[in-house]
């Protein structure tokens, strides 16, 4: 459905003020793709609701009129997650961006879905608190909930799922439900909150969330640890975690990517296989002891060099460079696109998947950067190519496929954090077997017409 009839336009326009519904070409184009190569179909229109009741009226109308609906946050997904595939209506949540309440004494915040995570952290920071899940992009809380996003600090603090206590969700037919509670624990019935976290907008639209916050640590120490090869670096990962060092970040980086970062950001880092780590603690002394122990553990795995960074500016530069790794790769390969492997495995199998991935990228003579959130067993291989060059792109697809198969074989997953979207649908049966059919039944029960974010996950 790429155009609305005059009746559709009149009825939709009645739900919101005139500046919050558009069938204009540029708005439609802007909501046709996320940051990936996945190109959707043009939606017929975009609507910007302000309240749960407006969302409810819009979804009820869409259901009665068989109009496909795609929720939209900041559009920073990497798998086509918010991309319309059957036209219809995009519900853009960015104007529902109020932080409704911060309750420092409960370590909680109530937010609307369009709140950006950096803004939430600015406001929570005034109370000495923060919301730890940190995808590189300044994503919306709704998009993070829908993708169960995580990031470099997940190894210590957990993923978005671990911070969502209560949700208000508008279901595909327009019904409004509240899931979960504000108590720190509950054994009350099915955990519907966690059903909606990671559902990628296929089961309804989140219009409000109560989030758990945590205290900002008082002391930080970052370290770069260099190894002779990526395998040794990845072997150190399980040991660091097993030694109870509790790193707050533990990232694997290859020399090729550090070279690009140095070139762009003038970091002056040695271009060797490395782990970027960070530790958070209650005093400088505790951090120094932790760092000394980390050094010993890494030396046992063949580490060849250490640099500790306590100075705020240098530490922030390091992490900014890591957060922008994907953009840096894109800038180094203009006119190319990237296919991002996002597999995750048990950490004991991390060295195997790293070595396997390096080997297969070489065998196919592809351009690919092997790195990742090592502390979570999460591997990104950013493969560079041109989707229009079918021979080249099919090689990248084959590499992605082989790595996912290997990850699933050892009990892992096709996506550690980016979600399924369009790109990883083909792996769902492989990974979930019979459970995949139960997922379909759940979808069918909640959205019998399959109108909510169609063609995603399934
Ligand atoms: C440079 C860069 C680095 C990144 N690094 C990471 C990383 O380290 N870890 C990580 O997890 N991700 C990462 N990402 C991916 C992305 O930022 C996250 O997945 C993020 O959570 C997407 O949020 P968004 O607001 O952009 O949502 P969108 O992309 O707009 O939407 C995401 C999904 O949520 C649905 N949705 C949006 N709002 C709602 C709502 N209110 N209710 C129901 N469904 C909704 C959409 O339909 C879609 O399926 C990165 C992206 C970039 C560009």
PDB file of N, CA and C in Angstrom, residues 193-227:
ATOM      1  N   UNK A 193       6.390  -8.271  30.022  1.00  0.00           N
ATOM      2  CA  UNK A 193       7.315  -7.168  29.733  1.00  0.00           C
ATOM      3  C   UNK A 193       8.434  -7.682  28.826  1.00  0.00           C
ATOM      4  N   UNK A 194       8.981  -8.834  29.210  1.00  0.00           N
ATOM      5  CA  UNK A 194      10.088  -9.375  28.418  1.00  0.00           C
ATOM      6  C   UNK A 194       9.652  -9.954  27.080  1.00  0.00           C
ATOM      7  N   UNK A 195       8.369 -10.234  26.933  1.00  0.00           N
ATOM      8  CA  UNK A 195       7.866 -10.636  25.609  1.00  0.00           C
ATOM      9  C   UNK A 195       7.945  -9.441  24.656  1.00  0.00           C
ATOM     10  N   UNK A 196       7.609  -8.252  25.177  1.00  0.00           N
ATOM     11  CA  UNK A 196       7.618  -7.074  24.293  1.00  0.00           C
ATOM     12  C   UNK A 196       9.032  -6.545  24.070  1.00  0.00           C
ATOM     13  N   UNK A 197       9.912  -6.724  25.055  1.00  0.00           N
ATOM     14  CA  UNK A 197      11.300  -6.287  24.837  1.00  0.00           C
ATOM     15  C   UNK A 197      11.911  -7.228  23.789  1.00  0.00           C
ATOM     16  N   UNK A 198      12.418  -6.655  22.707  1.00  0.00           N
ATOM     17  CA  UNK A 198      13.009  -7.489  21.658  1.00  0.00           C
ATOM     18  C   UNK A 198      12.003  -7.934  20.614  1.00  0.00           C
ATOM     19  N   UNK A 199      10.747  -7.447  20.696  1.00  0.00           N
ATOM     20  CA  UNK A 199       9.750  -7.904  19.714  1.00  0.00           C
ATOM     21  C   UNK A 199       9.734  -7.017  18.468  1.00  0.00           C
ATOM     22  N   UNK A 200      10.590  -6.018  18.432  1.00  0.00           N
ATOM     23  CA  UNK A 200      10.821  -5.213  17.225  1.00  0.00           C
ATOM     24  C   UNK A 200       9.550  -4.580  16.652  1.00  0.00           C
ATOM     25  N   UNK A 201       8.650  -4.216  17.519  1.00  0.00           N
ATOM     26  CA  UNK A 201       7.439  -3.541  17.049  1.00  0.00           C
ATOM     27  C   UNK A 201       6.491  -4.460  16.308  1.00  0.00           C
ATOM     28  N   UNK A 202       6.671  -5.781  16.421  1.00  0.00           N
ATOM     29  CA  UNK A 202       5.786  -6.708  15.708  1.00  0.00           C
ATOM     30  C   UNK A 202       4.547  -7.059  16.539  1.00  0.00           C
ATOM     31  N   UNK A 203       4.548  -6.692  17.823  1.00  0.00           N
ATOM     32  CA  UNK A 203       3.422  -7.073  18.686  1.00  0.00           C
ATOM     33  C   UNK A 203       2.638  -5.862  19.199  1.00  0.00           C
ATOM     34  N   UNK A 204       3.139  -4.672  18.923  1.00  0.00           N
ATOM     35  CA  UNK A 204       2.457  -3.472  19.411  1.00  0.00           C
ATOM     36  C   UNK A 204       3.444  -2.334  19.558  1.00  0.00           C
ATOM     37  N   UNK A 205       2.918  -1.192  20.024  1.00  0.00           N
ATOM     38  CA  UNK A 205       3.765  -0.005  20.170  1.00  0.00           C
ATOM     39  C   UNK A 205       3.899   0.353  21.644  1.00  0.00           C
ATOM     40  N   UNK A 206       5.130   0.453  22.094  1.00  0.00           N
ATOM     41  CA  UNK A 206       5.418   0.865  23.470  1.00  0.00           C
ATOM     42  C   UNK A 206       5.195   2.370  23.558  1.00  0.00           C
ATOM     43  N   UNK A 207       4.358   2.797  24.514  1.00  0.00           N
ATOM     44  CA  UNK A 207       4.101   4.239  24.630  1.00  0.00           C
ATOM     45  C   UNK A 207       4.600   4.808  25.953  1.00  0.00           C
ATOM     46  N   UNK A 208       4.977   3.940  26.870  1.00  0.00           N
ATOM     47  CA  UNK A 208       5.562   4.419  28.123  1.00  0.00           C
ATOM     48  C   UNK A 208       6.362   3.284  28.742  1.00  0.00           C
ATOM     49  N   UNK A 209       7.448   3.633  29.438  1.00  0.00           N
ATOM     50  CA  UNK A 209       8.251   2.599  30.089  1.00  0.00           C
ATOM     51  C   UNK A 209       8.748   3.104  31.429  1.00  0.00           C
ATOM     52  N   UNK A 210       8.757   2.202  32.405  1.00  0.00           N
ATOM     53  CA  UNK A 210       9.469   2.484  33.655  1.00  0.00           C
ATOM     54  C   UNK A 210      10.793   1.759  33.573  1.00  0.00           C
ATOM     55  N   UNK A 211      11.879   2.520  33.717  1.00  0.00           N
ATOM     56  CA  UNK A 211      13.222   1.965  33.572  1.00  0.00           C
ATOM     57  C   UNK A 211      13.945   1.987  34.905  1.00  0.00           C
ATOM     58  N   UNK A 212      14.770   0.972  35.076  1.00  0.00           N
ATOM     59  CA  UNK A 212      15.655   0.936  36.243  1.00  0.00           C
ATOM     60  C   UNK A 212      16.878   1.782  35.917  1.00  0.00           C
ATOM     61  N   UNK A 213      17.365   2.526  36.881  1.00  0.00           N
ATOM     62  CA  UNK A 213      18.608   3.288  36.702  1.00  0.00           C
ATOM     63  C   UNK A 213      19.632   2.750  37.693  1.00  0.00           C
ATOM     64  N   UNK A 214      20.877   3.145  37.512  1.00  0.00           N
ATOM     65  CA  UNK A 214      21.895   2.703  38.465  1.00  0.00           C
ATOM     66  C   UNK A 214      22.853   3.861  38.759  1.00  0.00           C
ATOM     67  N   UNK A 215      23.606   3.731  39.846  1.00  0.00           N
ATOM     68  CA  UNK A 215      24.477   4.831  40.266  1.00  0.00           C
ATOM     69  C   UNK A 215      25.686   4.998  39.355  1.00  0.00           C
ATOM     70  N   UNK A 216      26.058   6.243  39.083  1.00  0.00           N
ATOM     71  CA  UNK A 216      27.264   6.500  38.278  1.00  0.00           C
ATOM     72  C   UNK A 216      28.472   6.135  39.141  1.00  0.00           C
ATOM     73  N   UNK A 217      29.350   5.289  38.603  1.00  0.00           N
ATOM     74  CA  UNK A 217      30.516   4.906  39.409  1.00  0.00           C
ATOM     75  C   UNK A 217      31.411   6.112  39.689  1.00  0.00           C
ATOM     76  N   UNK A 218      32.162   6.049  40.798  1.00  0.00           N
ATOM     77  CA  UNK A 218      32.957   7.229  41.168  1.00  0.00           C
ATOM     78  C   UNK A 218      34.315   7.247  40.484  1.00  0.00           C
ATOM     79  N   UNK A 219      34.858   6.085  40.157  1.00  0.00           N
ATOM     80  CA  UNK A 219      36.191   6.063  39.540  1.00  0.00           C
ATOM     81  C   UNK A 219      36.197   5.141  38.319  1.00  0.00           C
ATOM     82  N   UNK A 220      36.977   5.554  37.329  1.00  0.00           N
ATOM     83  CA  UNK A 220      37.052   4.817  36.055  1.00  0.00           C
ATOM     84  C   UNK A 220      38.519   4.587  35.710  1.00  0.00           C
ATOM     85  N   UNK A 221      38.762   3.469  35.075  1.00  0.00           N
ATOM     86  CA  UNK A 221      40.102   3.251  34.529  1.00  0.00           C
ATOM     87  C   UNK A 221      39.959   2.500  33.206  1.00  0.00           C
ATOM     88  N   UNK A 222      40.537   3.035  32.169  1.00  0.00           N
ATOM     89  CA  UNK A 222      40.490   2.348  30.867  1.00  0.00           C
ATOM     90  C   UNK A 222      41.872   1.750  30.602  1.00  0.00           C
ATOM     91  N   UNK A 223      41.902   0.655  29.882  1.00  0.00           N
ATOM     92  CA  UNK A 223      43.181   0.029  29.546  1.00  0.00           C
ATOM     93  C   UNK A 223      43.133  -0.482  28.120  1.00  0.00           C
ATOM     94  N   UNK A 224      44.229  -0.325  27.407  1.00  0.00           N
ATOM     95  CA  UNK A 224      44.356  -1.036  26.128  1.00  0.00           C
ATOM     96  C   UNK A 224      45.438  -2.087  26.333  1.00  0.00           C
ATOM     97  N   UNK A 225      45.119  -3.302  25.971  1.00  0.00           N
ATOM     98  CA  UNK A 225      46.033  -4.435  26.174  1.00  0.00           C
ATOM     99  C   UNK A 225      46.302  -5.056  24.809  1.00  0.00           C
ATOM    100  N   UNK A 226      47.586  -5.201  24.488  1.00  0.00           N
ATOM    101  CA  UNK A 226      47.943  -5.649  23.138  1.00  0.00           C
ATOM    102  C   UNK A 226      48.464  -7.082  23.150  1.00  0.00           C
ATOM    103  N   UNK A 227      48.148  -7.791  22.090  1.00  0.00           N
ATOM    104  CA  UNK A 227      48.496  -9.217  21.989  1.00  0.00           C
ATOM    105  C   UNK A 227      49.158  -9.480  20.644  1.00  0.00           C
TER     106      UNK A 227
END
